[in-house]
CSV table of C-alpha atoms in Angstrom, one decimal:
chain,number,residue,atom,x,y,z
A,1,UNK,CA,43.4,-61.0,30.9
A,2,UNK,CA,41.7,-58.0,32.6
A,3,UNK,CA,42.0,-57.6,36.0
A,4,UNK,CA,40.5,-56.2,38.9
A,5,UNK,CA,39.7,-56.0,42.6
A,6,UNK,CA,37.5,-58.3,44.6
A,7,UNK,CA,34.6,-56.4,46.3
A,8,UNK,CA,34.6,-59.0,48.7
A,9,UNK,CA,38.1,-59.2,50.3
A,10,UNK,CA,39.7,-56.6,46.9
A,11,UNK,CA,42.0,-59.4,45.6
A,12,UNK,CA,42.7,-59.5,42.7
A,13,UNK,CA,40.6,-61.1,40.4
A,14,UNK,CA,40.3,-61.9,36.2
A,15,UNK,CA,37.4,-61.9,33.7
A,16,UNK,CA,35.6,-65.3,32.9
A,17,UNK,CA,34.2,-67.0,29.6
A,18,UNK,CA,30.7,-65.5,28.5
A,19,UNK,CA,28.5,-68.2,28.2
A,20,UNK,CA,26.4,-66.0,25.2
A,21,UNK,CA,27.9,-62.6,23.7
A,22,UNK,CA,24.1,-60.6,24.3
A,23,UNK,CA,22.2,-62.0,26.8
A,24,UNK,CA,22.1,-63.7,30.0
A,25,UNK,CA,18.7,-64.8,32.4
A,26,UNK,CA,17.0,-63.9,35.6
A,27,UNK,CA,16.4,-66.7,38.7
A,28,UNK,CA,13.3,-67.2,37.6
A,29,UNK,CA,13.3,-67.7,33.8
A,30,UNK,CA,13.2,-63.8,31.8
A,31,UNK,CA,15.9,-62.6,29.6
A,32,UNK,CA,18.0,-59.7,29.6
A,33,UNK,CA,20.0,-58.6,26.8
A,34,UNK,CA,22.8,-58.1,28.6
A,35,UNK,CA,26.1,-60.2,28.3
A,36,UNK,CA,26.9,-62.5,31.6
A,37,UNK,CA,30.2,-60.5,32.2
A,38,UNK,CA,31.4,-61.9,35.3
A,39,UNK,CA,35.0,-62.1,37.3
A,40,UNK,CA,36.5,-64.2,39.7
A,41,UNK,CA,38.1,-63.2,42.6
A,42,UNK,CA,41.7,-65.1,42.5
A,43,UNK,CA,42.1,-64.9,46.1
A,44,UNK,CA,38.8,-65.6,48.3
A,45,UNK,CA,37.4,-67.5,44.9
A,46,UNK,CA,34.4,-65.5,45.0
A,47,UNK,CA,32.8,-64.4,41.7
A,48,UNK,CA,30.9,-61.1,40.7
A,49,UNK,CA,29.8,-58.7,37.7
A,50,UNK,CA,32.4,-56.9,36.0
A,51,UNK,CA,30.5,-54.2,35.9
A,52,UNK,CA,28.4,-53.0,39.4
A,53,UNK,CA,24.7,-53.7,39.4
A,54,UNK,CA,23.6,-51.0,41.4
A,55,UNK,CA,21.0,-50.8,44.2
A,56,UNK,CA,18.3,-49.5,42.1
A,57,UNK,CA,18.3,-52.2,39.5
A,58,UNK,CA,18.6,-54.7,41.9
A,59,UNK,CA,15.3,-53.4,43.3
A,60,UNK,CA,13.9,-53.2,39.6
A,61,UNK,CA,15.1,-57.2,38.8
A,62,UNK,CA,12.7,-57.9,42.0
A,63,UNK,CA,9.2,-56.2,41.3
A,64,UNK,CA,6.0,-57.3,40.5
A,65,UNK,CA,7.3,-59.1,37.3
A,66,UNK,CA,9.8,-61.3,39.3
A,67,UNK,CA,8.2,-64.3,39.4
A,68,UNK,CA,9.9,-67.5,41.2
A,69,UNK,CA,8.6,-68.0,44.4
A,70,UNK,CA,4.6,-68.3,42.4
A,71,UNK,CA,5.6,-70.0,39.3
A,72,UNK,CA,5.9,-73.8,40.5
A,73,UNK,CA,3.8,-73.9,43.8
A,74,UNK,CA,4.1,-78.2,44.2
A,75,UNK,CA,8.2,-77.7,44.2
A,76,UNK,CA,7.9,-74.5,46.2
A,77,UNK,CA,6.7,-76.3,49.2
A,78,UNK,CA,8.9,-79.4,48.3
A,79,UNK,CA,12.2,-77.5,48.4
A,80,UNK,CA,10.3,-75.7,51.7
A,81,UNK,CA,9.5,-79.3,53.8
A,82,UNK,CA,13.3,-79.8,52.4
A,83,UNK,CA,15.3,-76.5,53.9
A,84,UNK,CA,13.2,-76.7,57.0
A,85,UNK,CA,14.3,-80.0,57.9
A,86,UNK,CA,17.9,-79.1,57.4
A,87,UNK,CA,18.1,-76.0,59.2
A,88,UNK,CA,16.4,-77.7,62.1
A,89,UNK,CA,19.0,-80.5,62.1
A,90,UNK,CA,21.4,-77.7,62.4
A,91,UNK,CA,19.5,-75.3,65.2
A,92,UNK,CA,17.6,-75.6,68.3
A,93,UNK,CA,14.3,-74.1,68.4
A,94,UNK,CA,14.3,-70.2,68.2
A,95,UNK,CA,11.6,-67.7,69.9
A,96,UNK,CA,11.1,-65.2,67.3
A,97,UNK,CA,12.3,-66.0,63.8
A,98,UNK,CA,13.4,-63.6,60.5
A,99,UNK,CA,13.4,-64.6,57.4
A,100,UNK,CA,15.0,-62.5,54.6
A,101,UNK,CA,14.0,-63.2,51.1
A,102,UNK,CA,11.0,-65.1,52.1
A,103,UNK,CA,9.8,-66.1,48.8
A,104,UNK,CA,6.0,-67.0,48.9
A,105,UNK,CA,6.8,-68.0,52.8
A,106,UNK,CA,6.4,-71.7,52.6
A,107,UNK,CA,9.6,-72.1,54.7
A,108,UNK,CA,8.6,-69.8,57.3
A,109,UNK,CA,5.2,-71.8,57.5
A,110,UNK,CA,6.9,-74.4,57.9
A,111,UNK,CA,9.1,-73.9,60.7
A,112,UNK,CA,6.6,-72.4,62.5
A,113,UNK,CA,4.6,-75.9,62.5
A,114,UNK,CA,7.8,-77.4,63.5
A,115,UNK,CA,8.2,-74.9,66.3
A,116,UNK,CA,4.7,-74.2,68.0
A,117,UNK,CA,6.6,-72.1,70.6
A,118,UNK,CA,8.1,-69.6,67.9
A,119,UNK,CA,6.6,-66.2,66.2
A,120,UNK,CA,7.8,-65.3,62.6
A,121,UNK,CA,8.6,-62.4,60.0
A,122,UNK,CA,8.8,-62.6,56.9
A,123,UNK,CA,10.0,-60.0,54.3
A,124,UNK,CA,10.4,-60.2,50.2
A,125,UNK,CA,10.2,-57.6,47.8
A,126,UNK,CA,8.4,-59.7,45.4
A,127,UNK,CA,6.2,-61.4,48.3
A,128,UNK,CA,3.0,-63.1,45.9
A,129,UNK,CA,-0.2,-62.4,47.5
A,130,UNK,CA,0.0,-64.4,50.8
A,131,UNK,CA,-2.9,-65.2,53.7
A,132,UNK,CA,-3.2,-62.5,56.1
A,133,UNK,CA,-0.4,-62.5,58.8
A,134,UNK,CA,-1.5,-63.8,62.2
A,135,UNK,CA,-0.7,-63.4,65.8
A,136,UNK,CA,2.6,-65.9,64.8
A,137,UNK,CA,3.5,-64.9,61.4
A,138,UNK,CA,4.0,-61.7,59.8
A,139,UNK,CA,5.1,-60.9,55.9
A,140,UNK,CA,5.6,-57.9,54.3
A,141,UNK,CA,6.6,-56.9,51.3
A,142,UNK,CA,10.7,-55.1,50.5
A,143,UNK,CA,14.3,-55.6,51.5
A,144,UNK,CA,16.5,-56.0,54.5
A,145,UNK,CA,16.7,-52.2,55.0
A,146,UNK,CA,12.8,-52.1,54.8
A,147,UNK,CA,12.6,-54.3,58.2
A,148,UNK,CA,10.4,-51.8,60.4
A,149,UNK,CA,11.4,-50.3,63.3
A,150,UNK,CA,8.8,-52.3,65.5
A,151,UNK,CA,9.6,-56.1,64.2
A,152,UNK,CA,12.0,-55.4,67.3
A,153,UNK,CA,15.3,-58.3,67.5
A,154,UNK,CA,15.3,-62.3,66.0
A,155,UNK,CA,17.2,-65.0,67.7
A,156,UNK,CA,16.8,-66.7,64.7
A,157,UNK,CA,17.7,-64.8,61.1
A,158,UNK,CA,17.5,-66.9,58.1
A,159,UNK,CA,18.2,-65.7,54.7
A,160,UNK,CA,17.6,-69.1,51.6
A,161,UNK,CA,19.2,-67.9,48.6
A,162,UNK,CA,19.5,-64.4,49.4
A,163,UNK,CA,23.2,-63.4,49.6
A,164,UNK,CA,24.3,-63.9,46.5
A,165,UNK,CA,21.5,-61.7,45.1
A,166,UNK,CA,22.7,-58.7,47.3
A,167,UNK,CA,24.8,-55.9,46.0
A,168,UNK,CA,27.1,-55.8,48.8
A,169,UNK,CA,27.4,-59.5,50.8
A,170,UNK,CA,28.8,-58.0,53.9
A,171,UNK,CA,26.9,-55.0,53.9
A,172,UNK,CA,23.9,-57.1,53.9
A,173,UNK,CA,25.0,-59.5,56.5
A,174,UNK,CA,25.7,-56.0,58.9
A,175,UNK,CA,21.8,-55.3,58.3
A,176,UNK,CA,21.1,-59.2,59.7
A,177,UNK,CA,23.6,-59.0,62.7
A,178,UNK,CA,21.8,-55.1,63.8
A,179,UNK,CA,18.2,-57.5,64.3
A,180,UNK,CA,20.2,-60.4,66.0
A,181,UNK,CA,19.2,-60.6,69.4
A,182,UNK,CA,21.6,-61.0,72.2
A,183,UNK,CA,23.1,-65.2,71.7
A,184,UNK,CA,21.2,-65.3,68.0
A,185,UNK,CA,22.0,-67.2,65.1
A,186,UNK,CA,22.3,-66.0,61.4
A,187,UNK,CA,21.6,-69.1,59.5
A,188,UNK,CA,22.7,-68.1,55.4
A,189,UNK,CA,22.1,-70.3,52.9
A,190,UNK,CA,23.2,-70.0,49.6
A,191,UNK,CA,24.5,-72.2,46.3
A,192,UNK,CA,28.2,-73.9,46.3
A,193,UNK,CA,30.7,-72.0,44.1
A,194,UNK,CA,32.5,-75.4,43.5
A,195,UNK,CA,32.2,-77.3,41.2
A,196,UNK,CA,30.8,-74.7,38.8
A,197,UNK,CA,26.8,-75.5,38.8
A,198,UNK,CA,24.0,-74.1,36.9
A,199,UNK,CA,23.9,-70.9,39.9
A,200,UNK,CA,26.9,-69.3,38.0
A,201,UNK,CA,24.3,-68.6,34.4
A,202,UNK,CA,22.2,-66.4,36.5
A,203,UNK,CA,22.5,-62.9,35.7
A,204,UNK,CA,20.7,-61.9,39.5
A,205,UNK,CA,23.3,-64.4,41.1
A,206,UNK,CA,25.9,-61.0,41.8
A,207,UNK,CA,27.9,-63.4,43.7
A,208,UNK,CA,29.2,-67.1,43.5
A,209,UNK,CA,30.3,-67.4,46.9
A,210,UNK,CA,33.2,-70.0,48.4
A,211,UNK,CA,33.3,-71.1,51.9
A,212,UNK,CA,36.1,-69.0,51.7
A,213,UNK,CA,34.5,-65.9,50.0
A,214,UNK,CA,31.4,-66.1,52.6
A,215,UNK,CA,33.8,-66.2,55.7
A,216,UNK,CA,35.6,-62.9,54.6
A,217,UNK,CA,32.3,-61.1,54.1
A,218,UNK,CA,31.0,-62.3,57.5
A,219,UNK,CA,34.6,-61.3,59.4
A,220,UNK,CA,34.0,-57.7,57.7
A,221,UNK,CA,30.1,-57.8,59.5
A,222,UNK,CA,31.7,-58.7,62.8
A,223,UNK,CA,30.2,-62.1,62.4
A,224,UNK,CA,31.8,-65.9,62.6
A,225,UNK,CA,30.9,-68.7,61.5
A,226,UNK,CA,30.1,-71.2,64.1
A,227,UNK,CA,30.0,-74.2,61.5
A,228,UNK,CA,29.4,-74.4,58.0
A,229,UNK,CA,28.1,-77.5,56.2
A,230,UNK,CA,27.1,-78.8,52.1
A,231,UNK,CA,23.3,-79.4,51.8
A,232,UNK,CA,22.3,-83.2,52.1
A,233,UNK,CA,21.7,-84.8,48.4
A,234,UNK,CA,18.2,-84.9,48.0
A,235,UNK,CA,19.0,-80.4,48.4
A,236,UNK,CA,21.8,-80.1,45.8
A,237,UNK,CA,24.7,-77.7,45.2
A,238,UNK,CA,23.8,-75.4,48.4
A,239,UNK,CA,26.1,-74.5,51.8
A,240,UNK,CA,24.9,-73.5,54.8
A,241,UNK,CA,27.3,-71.1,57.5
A,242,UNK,CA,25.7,-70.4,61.0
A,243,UNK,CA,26.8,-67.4,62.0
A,244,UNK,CA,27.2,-65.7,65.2
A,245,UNK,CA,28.0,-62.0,66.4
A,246,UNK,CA,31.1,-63.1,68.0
A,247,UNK,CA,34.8,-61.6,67.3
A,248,UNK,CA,36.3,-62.2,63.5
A,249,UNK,CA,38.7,-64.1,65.2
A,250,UNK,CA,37.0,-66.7,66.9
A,251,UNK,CA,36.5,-68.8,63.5
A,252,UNK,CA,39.9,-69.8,61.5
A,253,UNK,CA,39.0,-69.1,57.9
A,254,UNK,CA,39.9,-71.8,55.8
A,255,UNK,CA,42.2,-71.7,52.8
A,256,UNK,CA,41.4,-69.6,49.5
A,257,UNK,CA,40.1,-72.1,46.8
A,258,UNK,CA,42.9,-74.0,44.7
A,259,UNK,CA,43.9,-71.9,41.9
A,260,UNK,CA,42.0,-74.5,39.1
A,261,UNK,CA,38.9,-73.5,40.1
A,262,UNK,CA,39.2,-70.3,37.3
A,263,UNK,CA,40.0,-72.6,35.0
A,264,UNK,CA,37.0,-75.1,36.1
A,265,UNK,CA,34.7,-71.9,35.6
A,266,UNK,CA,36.1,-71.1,32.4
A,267,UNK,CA,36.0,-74.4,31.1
A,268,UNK,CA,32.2,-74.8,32.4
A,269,UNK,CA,31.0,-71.5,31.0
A,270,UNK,CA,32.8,-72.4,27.9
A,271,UNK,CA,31.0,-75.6,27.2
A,272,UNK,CA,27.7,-73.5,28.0
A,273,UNK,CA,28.8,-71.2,25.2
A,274,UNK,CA,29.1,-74.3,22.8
A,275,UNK,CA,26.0,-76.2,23.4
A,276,UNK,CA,23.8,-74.3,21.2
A,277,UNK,CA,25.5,-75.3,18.4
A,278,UNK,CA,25.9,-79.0,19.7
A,279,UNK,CA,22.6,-79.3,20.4
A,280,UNK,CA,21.4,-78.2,16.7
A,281,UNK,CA,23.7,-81.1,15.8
A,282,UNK,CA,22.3,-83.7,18.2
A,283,UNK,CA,18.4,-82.9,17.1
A,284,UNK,CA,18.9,-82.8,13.4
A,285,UNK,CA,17.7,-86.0,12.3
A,286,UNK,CA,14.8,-85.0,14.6
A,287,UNK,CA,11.8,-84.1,12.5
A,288,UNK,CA,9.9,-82.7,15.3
A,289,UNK,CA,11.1,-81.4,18.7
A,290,UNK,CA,9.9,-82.0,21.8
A,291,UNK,CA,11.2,-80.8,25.6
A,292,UNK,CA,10.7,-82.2,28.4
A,293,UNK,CA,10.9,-80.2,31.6
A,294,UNK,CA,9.2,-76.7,31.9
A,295,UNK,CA,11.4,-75.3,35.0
A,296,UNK,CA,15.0,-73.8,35.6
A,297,UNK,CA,16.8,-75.5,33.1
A,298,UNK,CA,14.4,-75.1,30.7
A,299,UNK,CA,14.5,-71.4,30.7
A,300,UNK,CA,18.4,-71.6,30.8
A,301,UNK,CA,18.4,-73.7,27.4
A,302,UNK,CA,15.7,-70.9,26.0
A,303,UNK,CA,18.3,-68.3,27.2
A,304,UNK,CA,21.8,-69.7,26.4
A,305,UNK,CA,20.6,-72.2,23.7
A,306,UNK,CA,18.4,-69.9,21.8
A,307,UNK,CA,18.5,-71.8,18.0
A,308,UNK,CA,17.7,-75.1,19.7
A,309,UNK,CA,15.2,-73.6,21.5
A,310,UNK,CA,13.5,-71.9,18.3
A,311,UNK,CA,13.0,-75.6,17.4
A,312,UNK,CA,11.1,-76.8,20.2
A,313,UNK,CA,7.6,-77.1,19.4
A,314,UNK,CA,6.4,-78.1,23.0
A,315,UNK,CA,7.3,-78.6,26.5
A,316,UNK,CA,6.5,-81.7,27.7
A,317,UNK,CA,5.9,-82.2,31.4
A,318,UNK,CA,4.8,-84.9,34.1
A,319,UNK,CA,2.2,-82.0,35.8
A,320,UNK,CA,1.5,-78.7,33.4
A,321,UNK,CA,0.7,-76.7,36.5
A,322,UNK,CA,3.8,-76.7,37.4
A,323,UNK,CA,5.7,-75.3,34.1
A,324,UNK,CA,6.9,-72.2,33.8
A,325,UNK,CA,6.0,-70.0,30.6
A,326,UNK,CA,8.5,-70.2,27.9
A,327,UNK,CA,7.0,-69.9,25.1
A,328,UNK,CA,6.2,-73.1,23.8
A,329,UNK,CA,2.7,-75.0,24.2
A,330,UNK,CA,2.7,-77.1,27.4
A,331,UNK,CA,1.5,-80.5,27.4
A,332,UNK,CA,1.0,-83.4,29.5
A,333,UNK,CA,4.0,-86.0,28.9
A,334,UNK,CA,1.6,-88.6,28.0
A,335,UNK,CA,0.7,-87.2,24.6
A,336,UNK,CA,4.0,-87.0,23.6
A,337,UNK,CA,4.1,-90.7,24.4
A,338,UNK,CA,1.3,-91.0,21.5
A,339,UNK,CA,4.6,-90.1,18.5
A,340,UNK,CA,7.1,-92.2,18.7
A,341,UNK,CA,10.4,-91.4,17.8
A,342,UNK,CA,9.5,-88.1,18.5
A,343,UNK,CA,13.4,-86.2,19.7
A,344,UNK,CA,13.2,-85.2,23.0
A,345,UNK,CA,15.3,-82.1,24.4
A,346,UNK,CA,15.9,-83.3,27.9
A,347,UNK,CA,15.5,-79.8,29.6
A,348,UNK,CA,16.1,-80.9,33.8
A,349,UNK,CA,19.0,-80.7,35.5
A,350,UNK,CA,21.9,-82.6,34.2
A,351,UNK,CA,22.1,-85.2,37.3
A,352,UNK,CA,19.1,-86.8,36.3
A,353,UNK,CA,19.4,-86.7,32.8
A,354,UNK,CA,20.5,-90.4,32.4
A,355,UNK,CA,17.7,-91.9,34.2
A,356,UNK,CA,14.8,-89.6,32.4
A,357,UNK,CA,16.4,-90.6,29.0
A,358,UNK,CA,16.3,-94.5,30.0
A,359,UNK,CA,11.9,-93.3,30.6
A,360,UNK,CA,11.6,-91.7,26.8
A,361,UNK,CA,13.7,-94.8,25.7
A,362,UNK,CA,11.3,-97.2,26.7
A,363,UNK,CA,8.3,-94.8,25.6
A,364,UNK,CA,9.9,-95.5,22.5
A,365,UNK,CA,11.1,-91.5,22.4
A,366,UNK,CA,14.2,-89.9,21.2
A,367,UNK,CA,15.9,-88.2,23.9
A,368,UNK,CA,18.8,-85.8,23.4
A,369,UNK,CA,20.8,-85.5,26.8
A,370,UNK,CA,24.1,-82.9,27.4
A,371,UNK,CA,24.7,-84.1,30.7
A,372,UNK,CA,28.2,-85.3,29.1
A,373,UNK,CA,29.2,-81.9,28.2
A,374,UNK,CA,27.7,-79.9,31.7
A,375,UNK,CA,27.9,-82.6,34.0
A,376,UNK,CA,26.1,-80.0,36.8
């Protein structure tokens, strides 16, 4: 088992199963050929490349190419309404608000409605074209070390699904805490390392990040966390940790994770590596194949399921504007309805698997779940 050092808190840490030997996927749907080499720390539970992804391919992933905050506008400003609701449940109503990794700045929009009284900035390197900014909101385009000098200090940071994207997790949070204005907040957000969950596939996720894992990197900022919490249901697999430039000891980390969360990953990553292969089995008596879902787990089928995939004539979806390009023609779901028996290669996530294949079964459709292998 090879071993190495954390980057987070350098425990020590061993190598995990490759979910395909040559190539892994991008946040929002392209493929690299590169292996998904990735270790987990043994003692803060935090997992990581094998090999460092260095600053200037980070900054290459996120170009002009990188295309997730544009690609599915509708759910955009779904999962927007969603994470604004929460993070106001969780703060009281800020002056002058940063967002880093603003996406296409739905959320930022958003909060601003909520909070007439508050002025925001908003900063993405792969920020889509956007309204002109206005005497209350600001976006520019780059990363937390682009933040000009005259943006001045937020009493309000926020960073969705950002941290585990950065190169260094505690060197990014020090570049949060030097905007914070005196009594500020740092709200991060970012996916829940346990159970294992689709997050851990993504080549651009550099980190899979514990409660444990995000406490140590904030300590090392000379930040603590004054709560965290898991996301509500209707939000998923995400955690949220306020933080808040106080001394490293003023929060009592909690324990490392148990030690069978390796073997969870393993196992997880594992099936991901089989389900090519059990998938081929599953649509054979299918004469023609259909899928249905053009998002996320779409593209993470087309990457880590690549013969079934070669199969799939079609993606079928509820609203075509809202599919992402994967190669396959997309149609609306209703003409799929017109060839029954058709198979159907559920391609959402697995928690809703079961109800969408009791929908093509009464369509009189052949639906071909894996939500019993890759429960999440």
């Amino acid at each position: 088992m090879t071993e190495a050092r954390c980057p987070i808190c350098a425990g020590e840490a061993a190598g995990l199963a490759w979910p395909h030997p040559g190539q892994s996927m991008l946040s929002d749907g392209r493929i690299v050929q590169r292996p998904l080499a990735k270790m987990a720390c043994l003692c803060c539970g935090a997992a990581f490349h094998a090999s460092g992804i260095s600053s200037a391919e980070v900054r290459t992933i996120y170009d002009d190419a990188y295309a997730l905050a544009r690609s599915s506008p509708k759910s955009d400003a779904q999962r927007a309404r969603a994470y604004c609701n929460w993070i106001r449940a969780e703060c009281a109503a800020p002056l002058n608000i940063l967002e880093v990794g603003c996406g296409s700045g739905a959320l930022l929009r958003e909060l601003l409605q909520a909070w007439p009284a508050a002025r925001g900035f908003g900063l993405d390197p792969a920020l889509p074209e956007t309204d002109p900014s206005n005497e209350r909101l600001r976006l520019a385009r780059g990363f937390v070390e682009d933040i000009p000098d005259d943006a001045g200090r937020f009493d309000l940071i926020i960073a969705v699904n950002v941290i585990e994207h950065t190169e260094a997790p505690a060197t990014f949070l020090r570049a949060l805490r030097s905007r914070l204005a005196p009594d500020g907040r740092i709200v991060i957000i970012c996916p829940e390392a346990r159970p294992p969950n689709l997050e851990l596939l993504f080549f651009d996720h550099l980190y899979s990040l514990t409660q444990a894992a995000l406490l140590a990197a904030s300590s090392a900022a000379s930040l603590a966390a004054k709560r965290q919490v898991s996301a509500p249901r209707e939000i998923g697999d995400f955690q949220m940790v306020v933080l808040e430039a106080h001394a490293a000891d003023a929060t009592t980390p909690p324990a490392g994770p148990p030690p069978e969360l390796l073997a969870e990953r393993n196992g997880y990553l594992g099936r991901w590596a089989g389900l090519d292969q059990i998938l081929l089995e599953r649509s054979a008596s299918a004469a023609r194949l259909v899928a249905f879902g053009g998002g996320q787990t779409a593209a993470l089928l087309r990457a880590y399921a690549p013969k079934t995939w070669s199969r799939v004539d079609a993606i079928a979806v509820d609203d075509p504007t809202e599919a992402w390009t994967l190669g396959p023609a997309v149609v609306p779901y209703q003409d799929i309805v017109q060839h029954p028996g058709c198979g159907v290669l559920v391609a959402t996530s697995p928690h809703v698997q079961a109800v969408l294949a009791e929908r093509l079964n009464r369509d009189g459709l052949q639906p071909i779940t894996w939500n019993d292998l890759i429960p999440r």
